[in-house]
């Protein structure tokens, strides 16, 4: 009886701790349905009448912040996606948490082309974006829309689009080489490795979870190459998911990427994991940035398995706090965020769920740390959207924010 009481006390303490941390996480934005800031209501009505805007087909996915702009991506999962890359003005956030999304850099860039003469600055379909230290926005553009239909509409080859955030001007577009794009390729996550003192020496790492690969892009060389490894593949024993009352099976490979600060050799360690997996791996960016080495068979042993996170710890995105060495993980099956201190071995005992809310954080799919060391998270009920139907009488999409130090205070990860 004594042991049972002790376990109950510990369980109650853990629940209190998780919800206490959840309360530290401020709900910045929330909405029942995605709405955009249209030029006027006539334009909105015309778009809806012509099937160019179907409100229930717009679900947000990725985010990142630069100054007063909070970027929010709305992938064109189905037809009727009005604008794929958007932002909200953080200065306008107050009691009203349901602000309309403003297309970035404008409506024209996000309007699908009607002929073959496509401006390279167009944004066809983006899932995630990343702001770098040089005030640039890197956009992974899938180049095709209606991705859940039998015949997606292909407008451009997949690749990277880059904008200057200080001027909102287009910098360049890079298409991936045809040989690096597989039939099942679906490029999603993107992280940037750069230095504000040497902006041209930047690299982007882009995941291809459907085809189990990683793309590397050199800004200086304007060149990209595909890297493949066994560790990029999904774990067949960890492909069953239960989220918000929805059961489904995924076979997503490498997805989460977290970059360390520079090591003594001038390179970073990249921590990565497949979504359909509970294992974590690393590789030095020195291997990825050397095109010859990255494509050679000798690279195999440069990739390291570093540990197991534990049951139901599936994660989409992850991000490292450069000051503490703690990595934060979205926890898509546990409705929250977990953390692990990279100074410790990775195992179920060192991997901690620190924020959890089964009502407001269903499918916590995106986690980022901004230039002011605030952590951001988005939950969006994606499984309900994909496999059932969202109830638009409820709040479906939420964005939370908190200073990293507040989240780490009294955390088991410090």
Short mmCIF file of C-alpha atoms in Angstrom, two decimals:
data_model
loop_
_atom_site.label_atom_id
_atom_site.label_comp_id
_atom_site.label_asym_id
_atom_site.label_seq_id
_atom_site.Cartn_x
_atom_site.Cartn_y
_atom_site.Cartn_z
CA UNK A 1 0.00 0.00 0.00
CA UNK A 2 2.88 2.32 0.88
CA UNK A 3 4.47 1.78 -2.54
CA UNK A 4 1.17 2.43 -4.31
CA UNK A 5 0.70 5.68 -2.40
CA UNK A 6 4.24 6.76 -3.20
CA UNK A 7 3.71 6.05 -6.89
CA UNK A 8 0.47 8.04 -6.83
CA UNK A 9 2.20 11.00 -5.19
CA UNK A 10 5.01 10.88 -7.75
CA UNK A 11 2.50 10.69 -10.61
CA UNK A 12 0.54 13.66 -9.29
CA UNK A 13 3.75 15.64 -8.84
CA UNK A 14 4.83 14.90 -12.40
CA UNK A 15 1.43 15.94 -13.78
CA UNK A 16 1.56 19.17 -11.78
CA UNK A 17 5.08 19.85 -13.03
CA UNK A 18 4.17 19.24 -16.67
CA UNK A 19 1.13 21.51 -16.51
CA UNK A 20 3.09 24.16 -14.59
CA UNK A 21 5.58 24.31 -17.42
CA UNK A 22 2.69 24.37 -19.89
CA UNK A 23 1.38 27.47 -18.15
CA UNK A 24 4.80 29.09 -18.63
CA UNK A 25 4.26 28.58 -22.35
CA UNK A 26 2.24 31.59 -23.47
CA UNK A 27 -0.47 31.01 -26.07
CA UNK A 28 0.29 33.73 -28.63
CA UNK A 29 -2.08 32.83 -31.47
CA UNK A 30 -5.02 30.50 -31.85
CA UNK A 31 -7.71 30.00 -34.45
CA UNK A 32 -10.51 27.69 -35.49
CA UNK A 33 -9.75 28.16 -39.18
CA UNK A 34 -7.03 29.79 -41.27
CA UNK A 35 -8.00 33.22 -42.55
CA UNK A 36 -5.95 35.55 -44.72
CA UNK A 37 -5.68 39.32 -45.00
CA UNK A 38 -7.27 39.78 -48.40
CA UNK A 39 -7.00 42.99 -50.45
CA UNK A 40 -10.78 43.27 -50.06
CA UNK A 41 -13.79 41.04 -49.40
CA UNK A 42 -14.69 40.93 -53.09
CA UNK A 43 -11.33 39.29 -53.86
CA UNK A 44 -11.91 36.76 -51.10
CA UNK A 45 -15.41 35.94 -52.34
CA UNK A 46 -14.17 35.53 -55.92
CA UNK A 47 -11.34 33.21 -54.80
CA UNK A 48 -13.76 31.07 -52.82
CA UNK A 49 -16.26 30.95 -55.68
CA UNK A 50 -13.52 29.82 -58.11
CA UNK A 51 -12.15 27.17 -55.75
CA UNK A 52 -8.88 29.05 -55.24
CA UNK A 53 -9.66 29.34 -51.54
CA UNK A 54 -11.32 26.50 -49.67
CA UNK A 55 -11.11 27.46 -45.98
CA UNK A 56 -11.21 23.91 -44.64
CA UNK A 57 -8.25 22.88 -46.82
CA UNK A 58 -5.84 25.36 -45.21
CA UNK A 59 -3.88 24.05 -42.22
CA UNK A 60 -0.69 25.73 -40.88
CA UNK A 61 2.45 23.69 -40.33
CA UNK A 62 5.76 25.54 -39.98
CA UNK A 63 6.89 28.75 -38.31
CA UNK A 64 9.87 30.97 -37.59
CA UNK A 65 10.33 34.48 -36.29
CA UNK A 66 12.29 37.53 -37.48
CA UNK A 67 11.90 40.78 -35.56
CA UNK A 68 8.16 41.61 -35.59
CA UNK A 69 7.31 39.03 -38.25
CA UNK A 70 6.16 35.57 -37.23
CA UNK A 71 6.25 33.46 -40.38
CA UNK A 72 3.61 30.75 -40.74
CA UNK A 73 3.50 28.27 -43.59
CA UNK A 74 0.24 26.88 -44.94
CA UNK A 75 1.12 23.98 -47.24
CA UNK A 76 -1.08 23.34 -50.25
CA UNK A 77 -2.06 19.89 -49.02
CA UNK A 78 -5.22 19.97 -51.15
CA UNK A 79 -6.70 22.31 -53.72
CA UNK A 80 -7.90 25.65 -52.41
CA UNK A 81 -4.72 26.76 -50.65
CA UNK A 82 -4.78 30.54 -50.91
CA UNK A 83 -1.22 31.47 -49.82
CA UNK A 84 1.57 29.14 -48.73
CA UNK A 85 4.02 31.57 -47.05
CA UNK A 86 2.61 34.10 -44.63
CA UNK A 87 3.30 36.10 -41.51
CA UNK A 88 1.57 37.91 -38.69
CA UNK A 89 2.73 41.22 -37.28
CA UNK A 90 3.66 40.54 -33.66
CA UNK A 91 3.07 44.18 -32.78
CA UNK A 92 -0.66 43.62 -33.43
CA UNK A 93 -1.01 40.71 -31.05
CA UNK A 94 -3.16 41.51 -28.05
CA UNK A 95 -6.41 40.13 -26.75
CA UNK A 96 -7.31 39.02 -30.27
CA UNK A 97 -5.28 35.86 -30.85
CA UNK A 98 -6.84 35.02 -34.20
CA UNK A 99 -5.10 37.40 -36.58
CA UNK A 100 -5.41 36.93 -40.37
CA UNK A 101 -2.28 35.73 -42.18
CA UNK A 102 -0.51 38.20 -44.47
CA UNK A 103 1.07 36.62 -47.58
CA UNK A 104 4.85 37.10 -47.71
CA UNK A 105 6.32 38.99 -49.42
CA UNK A 106 2.96 39.72 -51.10
CA UNK A 107 -0.08 38.11 -52.70
CA UNK A 108 1.51 37.98 -56.14
CA UNK A 109 4.41 35.79 -54.99
CA UNK A 110 1.93 33.31 -53.47
CA UNK A 111 -0.57 33.24 -56.33
CA UNK A 112 -0.23 30.11 -58.43
CA UNK A 113 0.91 30.77 -62.02
CA UNK A 114 -1.49 30.24 -64.88
CA UNK A 115 1.08 29.62 -67.61
CA UNK A 116 4.55 28.12 -68.08
CA UNK A 117 6.35 31.44 -67.72
CA UNK A 118 6.92 31.17 -63.97
CA UNK A 119 8.78 33.86 -62.07
CA UNK A 120 11.49 32.17 -59.93
CA UNK A 121 10.44 34.30 -56.96
CA UNK A 122 7.09 32.47 -56.85
CA UNK A 123 6.37 30.38 -53.77
CA UNK A 124 4.43 27.33 -54.91
CA UNK A 125 4.19 25.20 -51.79
CA UNK A 126 6.27 25.44 -48.65
CA UNK A 127 6.12 23.31 -45.53
CA UNK A 128 8.87 24.82 -43.40
CA UNK A 129 11.13 27.85 -43.48
CA UNK A 130 14.21 29.04 -41.60
CA UNK A 131 15.53 32.50 -40.73
CA UNK A 132 19.33 32.65 -40.69
CA UNK A 133 21.80 34.89 -38.85
CA UNK A 134 22.23 37.04 -41.96
CA UNK A 135 18.58 38.18 -42.07
CA UNK A 136 17.62 35.85 -44.89
CA UNK A 137 14.55 33.67 -45.12
CA UNK A 138 15.18 30.20 -46.58
CA UNK A 139 12.09 28.55 -48.03
CA UNK A 140 11.89 24.89 -48.98
CA UNK A 141 9.52 24.92 -51.94
CA UNK A 142 8.05 21.56 -52.96
CA UNK A 143 7.15 23.02 -56.37
CA UNK A 144 3.89 21.06 -56.53
CA UNK A 145 0.43 21.43 -55.04
CA UNK A 146 -2.47 19.19 -54.04
CA UNK A 147 0.09 16.78 -52.63
CA UNK A 148 -2.55 14.41 -51.24
CA UNK A 149 -4.30 13.93 -54.56
CA UNK A 150 -3.51 11.11 -56.97
CA UNK A 151 -2.05 13.60 -59.45
CA UNK A 152 -0.34 16.55 -57.73
CA UNK A 153 0.09 19.61 -59.94
CA UNK A 154 3.79 20.20 -60.65
CA UNK A 155 4.74 23.81 -61.36
CA UNK A 156 8.51 23.82 -60.69
CA UNK A 157 11.16 21.31 -59.63
CA UNK A 158 11.60 21.22 -55.85
CA UNK A 159 14.24 23.52 -54.46
CA UNK A 160 15.17 26.44 -52.23
CA UNK A 161 13.94 30.03 -52.45
CA UNK A 162 15.78 32.75 -50.50
CA UNK A 163 14.57 36.23 -49.58
CA UNK A 164 16.35 39.21 -48.00
CA UNK A 165 14.30 40.03 -44.92
CA UNK A 166 15.62 43.57 -44.62
CA UNK A 167 14.33 44.51 -48.06
CA UNK A 168 11.76 41.73 -48.74
CA UNK A 169 13.56 41.20 -52.04
CA UNK A 170 14.08 37.87 -53.79
CA UNK A 171 17.72 36.70 -53.73
CA UNK A 172 17.76 33.42 -55.61
CA UNK A 173 16.12 30.12 -56.37
CA UNK A 174 17.99 26.81 -56.59
CA UNK A 175 16.39 23.75 -58.15
CA UNK A 176 17.55 20.33 -57.02
CA UNK A 177 19.14 18.22 -59.74
CA UNK A 178 16.73 15.76 -61.34
CA UNK A 179 18.90 12.78 -60.35
CA UNK A 180 18.59 13.74 -56.67
CA UNK A 181 14.78 13.81 -56.69
CA UNK A 182 13.19 10.38 -56.33
CA UNK A 183 9.67 9.49 -57.45
CA UNK A 184 8.57 9.42 -53.81
CA UNK A 185 10.57 12.49 -52.71
CA UNK A 186 8.79 14.95 -50.47
CA UNK A 187 11.16 17.58 -49.11
CA UNK A 188 9.99 19.06 -45.84
CA UNK A 189 12.29 20.30 -43.08
CA UNK A 190 15.17 22.78 -43.57
CA UNK A 191 17.91 24.05 -41.24
CA UNK A 192 20.66 26.54 -42.06
CA UNK A 193 24.32 26.44 -41.10
CA UNK A 194 25.82 29.90 -41.42
CA UNK A 195 27.84 32.58 -39.65
CA UNK A 196 26.81 36.24 -39.57
CA UNK A 197 30.45 37.21 -40.18
CA UNK A 198 30.64 35.10 -43.35
CA UNK A 199 27.17 34.97 -44.88
CA UNK A 200 28.25 33.51 -48.22
CA UNK A 201 29.64 30.38 -46.56
CA UNK A 202 26.20 29.02 -45.76
CA UNK A 203 24.85 25.50 -46.05
CA UNK A 204 21.28 24.24 -45.95
CA UNK A 205 20.28 20.73 -44.90
CA UNK A 206 16.90 19.54 -46.16
CA UNK A 207 15.14 16.30 -45.23
CA UNK A 208 13.42 13.95 -47.66
CA UNK A 209 11.55 11.65 -45.24
CA UNK A 210 9.50 9.82 -47.88
CA UNK A 211 12.60 8.82 -49.86
CA UNK A 212 14.82 8.47 -46.76
CA UNK A 213 17.48 11.01 -47.77
CA UNK A 214 19.08 14.36 -47.00
CA UNK A 215 19.87 17.19 -49.38
CA UNK A 216 22.84 19.49 -48.80
CA UNK A 217 23.01 22.91 -50.45
CA UNK A 218 26.07 25.16 -50.65
CA UNK A 219 25.17 28.83 -50.98
CA UNK A 220 28.69 29.78 -52.11
CA UNK A 221 28.80 27.17 -54.86
CA UNK A 222 25.04 27.34 -55.62
CA UNK A 223 25.20 23.55 -55.76
CA UNK A 224 23.34 20.74 -54.02
CA UNK A 225 23.83 17.01 -53.55
CA UNK A 226 21.92 14.11 -52.05
CA UNK A 227 23.24 12.09 -49.11
CA UNK A 228 21.87 8.68 -48.21
CA UNK A 229 22.46 6.48 -45.17
CA UNK A 230 20.78 3.59 -43.37
CA UNK A 231 20.18 5.83 -40.34
CA UNK A 232 17.85 8.00 -42.43
CA UNK A 233 15.33 5.16 -42.70
CA UNK A 234 12.26 4.66 -40.55
CA UNK A 235 12.06 1.98 -37.87
CA UNK A 236 9.47 -0.62 -38.95
CA UNK A 237 8.71 -1.34 -35.28
CA UNK A 238 7.85 2.29 -34.58
CA UNK A 239 5.45 3.24 -37.36
CA UNK A 240 2.18 3.04 -35.42
CA UNK A 241 0.81 6.35 -34.09
CA UNK A 242 -2.09 7.42 -31.87
CA UNK A 243 -2.71 11.16 -31.72
CA UNK A 244 -5.85 12.91 -30.48
CA UNK A 245 -7.90 9.74 -30.77
CA UNK A 246 -6.71 8.98 -34.32
CA UNK A 247 -4.74 5.82 -35.07
CA UNK A 248 -2.56 5.80 -38.20
CA UNK A 249 0.67 4.38 -39.58
CA UNK A 250 3.58 6.41 -40.98
CA UNK A 251 6.86 5.38 -42.55
CA UNK A 252 8.55 8.81 -42.48
CA UNK A 253 12.32 8.70 -42.46
CA UNK A 254 14.77 11.43 -41.45
CA UNK A 255 12.95 14.58 -40.42
CA UNK A 256 14.19 16.23 -37.21
CA UNK A 257 17.48 18.15 -37.49
CA UNK A 258 19.16 20.04 -34.64
CA UNK A 259 22.46 21.88 -35.16
CA UNK A 260 25.01 22.34 -32.38
CA UNK A 261 27.18 25.46 -32.02
CA UNK A 262 30.52 25.20 -33.81
CA UNK A 263 32.90 22.63 -32.40
CA UNK A 264 36.65 23.17 -31.94
CA UNK A 265 37.26 22.07 -35.56
CA UNK A 266 34.93 24.79 -36.92
CA UNK A 267 32.16 22.37 -37.88
CA UNK A 268 28.88 21.56 -36.13
CA UNK A 269 27.29 18.34 -35.01
CA UNK A 270 23.92 17.64 -36.55
CA UNK A 271 21.55 15.58 -34.42
CA UNK A 272 18.87 13.83 -36.46
CA UNK A 273 16.10 11.28 -36.28
CA UNK A 274 13.40 9.76 -38.49
CA UNK A 275 9.83 10.58 -37.49
CA UNK A 276 8.86 6.89 -37.38
CA UNK A 277 11.58 6.10 -34.88
CA UNK A 278 12.57 6.71 -31.25
CA UNK A 279 16.32 6.63 -31.91
CA UNK A 280 18.73 9.54 -32.30
CA UNK A 281 21.84 9.85 -34.49
CA UNK A 282 24.62 12.34 -35.23
CA UNK A 283 27.06 13.27 -37.95
CA UNK A 284 29.58 16.08 -38.31
CA UNK A 285 28.70 18.75 -40.85
CA UNK A 286 32.26 18.33 -42.12
CA UNK A 287 31.11 15.08 -43.73
CA UNK A 288 27.99 16.62 -45.28
CA UNK A 289 29.68 19.78 -46.59
CA UNK A 290 32.39 17.87 -48.47
CA UNK A 291 30.54 16.74 -51.60
CA UNK A 292 33.10 14.06 -52.42
CA UNK A 293 33.09 12.64 -48.89
CA UNK A 294 29.30 12.88 -48.56
CA UNK A 295 28.80 10.78 -51.69
CA UNK A 296 31.46 8.18 -50.88
CA UNK A 297 30.84 4.83 -49.23
CA UNK A 298 33.52 5.60 -46.63
CA UNK A 299 31.21 8.12 -44.97
CA UNK A 300 29.09 5.32 -43.49
CA UNK A 301 31.10 5.05 -40.26
CA UNK A 302 31.07 8.82 -39.69
CA UNK A 303 27.40 8.59 -38.75
CA UNK A 304 26.81 7.61 -35.12
CA UNK A 305 23.90 6.08 -33.20
CA UNK A 306 23.76 7.91 -29.86
CA UNK A 307 20.77 6.49 -28.03
CA UNK A 308 17.11 5.63 -27.62
CA UNK A 309 14.56 8.17 -26.36
CA UNK A 310 11.94 5.71 -25.13
CA UNK A 311 8.43 4.51 -25.92
CA UNK A 312 6.11 6.86 -27.86
CA UNK A 313 8.76 9.61 -28.08
CA UNK A 314 8.27 10.09 -31.84
CA UNK A 315 9.29 13.58 -32.86
CA UNK A 316 8.97 15.65 -36.01
CA UNK A 317 11.19 18.71 -35.46
CA UNK A 318 13.88 19.40 -32.88
CA UNK A 319 16.11 22.37 -32.06
CA UNK A 320 19.15 22.95 -29.85
CA UNK A 321 19.51 25.79 -27.38
CA UNK A 322 23.10 26.93 -28.11
CA UNK A 323 23.65 28.20 -24.56
CA UNK A 324 22.68 25.13 -22.52
CA UNK A 325 23.27 22.35 -25.04
CA UNK A 326 19.68 21.16 -24.47
CA UNK A 327 17.70 19.87 -27.45
CA UNK A 328 13.94 20.39 -27.46
CA UNK A 329 11.79 17.85 -29.29
CA UNK A 330 8.22 18.12 -30.51
CA UNK A 331 6.32 15.16 -29.06
CA UNK A 332 3.60 14.32 -31.52
CA UNK A 333 2.22 11.36 -29.55
CA UNK A 334 2.54 13.00 -26.13
CA UNK A 335 0.97 16.40 -26.84
CA UNK A 336 3.91 18.53 -25.84
CA UNK A 337 7.66 19.13 -25.79
CA UNK A 338 10.49 17.03 -24.39
CA UNK A 339 14.12 17.88 -23.75
CA UNK A 340 17.48 16.18 -23.50
CA UNK A 341 20.79 17.64 -22.33
CA UNK A 342 23.42 16.61 -24.88
CA UNK A 343 26.08 16.57 -22.14
CA UNK A 344 24.46 13.38 -20.84
CA UNK A 345 24.01 9.96 -22.47
CA UNK A 346 20.67 9.65 -24.26
CA UNK A 347 18.28 7.10 -22.79
CA UNK A 348 14.67 7.04 -21.52
CA UNK A 349 15.85 8.24 -18.09
CA UNK A 350 17.59 11.36 -19.49
CA UNK A 351 14.83 12.24 -21.97
CA UNK A 352 12.11 14.28 -20.26
CA UNK A 353 8.61 15.39 -21.23
CA UNK A 354 8.53 18.93 -19.79
CA UNK A 355 5.43 20.48 -21.38
CA UNK A 356 2.19 18.62 -21.95
CA UNK A 357 -1.44 19.52 -22.58
CA UNK A 358 -3.79 16.97 -24.20
CA UNK A 359 -6.35 19.66 -25.02
CA UNK A 360 -4.27 22.49 -26.51
CA UNK A 361 -1.16 20.72 -27.81
CA UNK A 362 -2.60 17.95 -29.97
CA UNK A 363 0.05 17.17 -32.60
CA UNK A 364 2.82 19.47 -31.39
CA UNK A 365 4.60 19.36 -34.71
CA UNK A 366 6.92 22.39 -34.90
CA UNK A 367 9.47 23.78 -32.46
CA UNK A 368 11.92 26.65 -33.11
CA UNK A 369 14.23 28.95 -31.14
CA UNK A 370 14.45 32.53 -32.39
CA UNK A 371 17.24 35.14 -32.35
CA UNK A 372 16.23 36.28 -28.85
CA UNK A 373 16.34 32.75 -27.46
CA UNK A 374 12.59 32.32 -27.24
CA UNK A 375 11.16 28.89 -27.96
CA UNK A 376 8.10 28.65 -30.21
CA UNK A 377 5.79 25.71 -30.78
CA UNK A 378 2.79 25.05 -33.03
CA UNK A 379 0.08 22.43 -32.58
CA UNK A 380 -2.35 21.82 -35.44
CA UNK A 381 -4.35 18.58 -35.07
CA UNK A 382 -2.88 17.31 -38.33
CA UNK A 383 -4.07 13.67 -37.96
CA UNK A 384 -7.68 14.83 -37.67
CA UNK A 385 -7.23 16.91 -40.82
CA UNK A 386 -5.64 14.04 -42.76
CA UNK A 387 -7.70 11.07 -41.63
CA UNK A 388 -10.96 12.39 -40.20
CA UNK A 389 -12.33 15.92 -40.26
CA UNK A 390 -11.51 19.01 -38.25
CA UNK A 391 -14.30 20.53 -36.21
CA UNK A 392 -14.16 24.21 -37.11
CA UNK A 393 -16.33 25.10 -34.13
CA UNK A 394 -13.27 24.30 -31.98
CA UNK A 395 -9.87 25.95 -31.83
CA UNK A 396 -7.64 23.78 -34.04
CA UNK A 397 -4.39 25.70 -34.39
CA UNK A 398 -2.28 27.20 -31.62
CA UNK A 399 1.13 28.85 -31.37
CA UNK A 400 2.95 29.10 -28.05
CA UNK A 401 6.07 30.99 -26.98
CA UNK A 402 8.29 31.34 -23.93
CA UNK A 403 11.86 32.39 -23.17
CA UNK A 404 14.03 29.28 -23.17
CA UNK A 405 15.39 30.12 -19.71
CA UNK A 406 11.86 30.12 -18.27
CA UNK A 407 11.18 26.67 -19.66
CA UNK A 408 14.50 25.32 -18.41
CA UNK A 409 14.06 26.74 -14.89
CA UNK A 410 13.66 23.76 -12.54
CA UNK A 411 13.78 21.49 -15.60
CA UNK A 412 15.36 18.02 -15.26
CA UNK A 413 17.36 18.81 -18.41
CA UNK A 414 19.66 21.39 -16.77
#
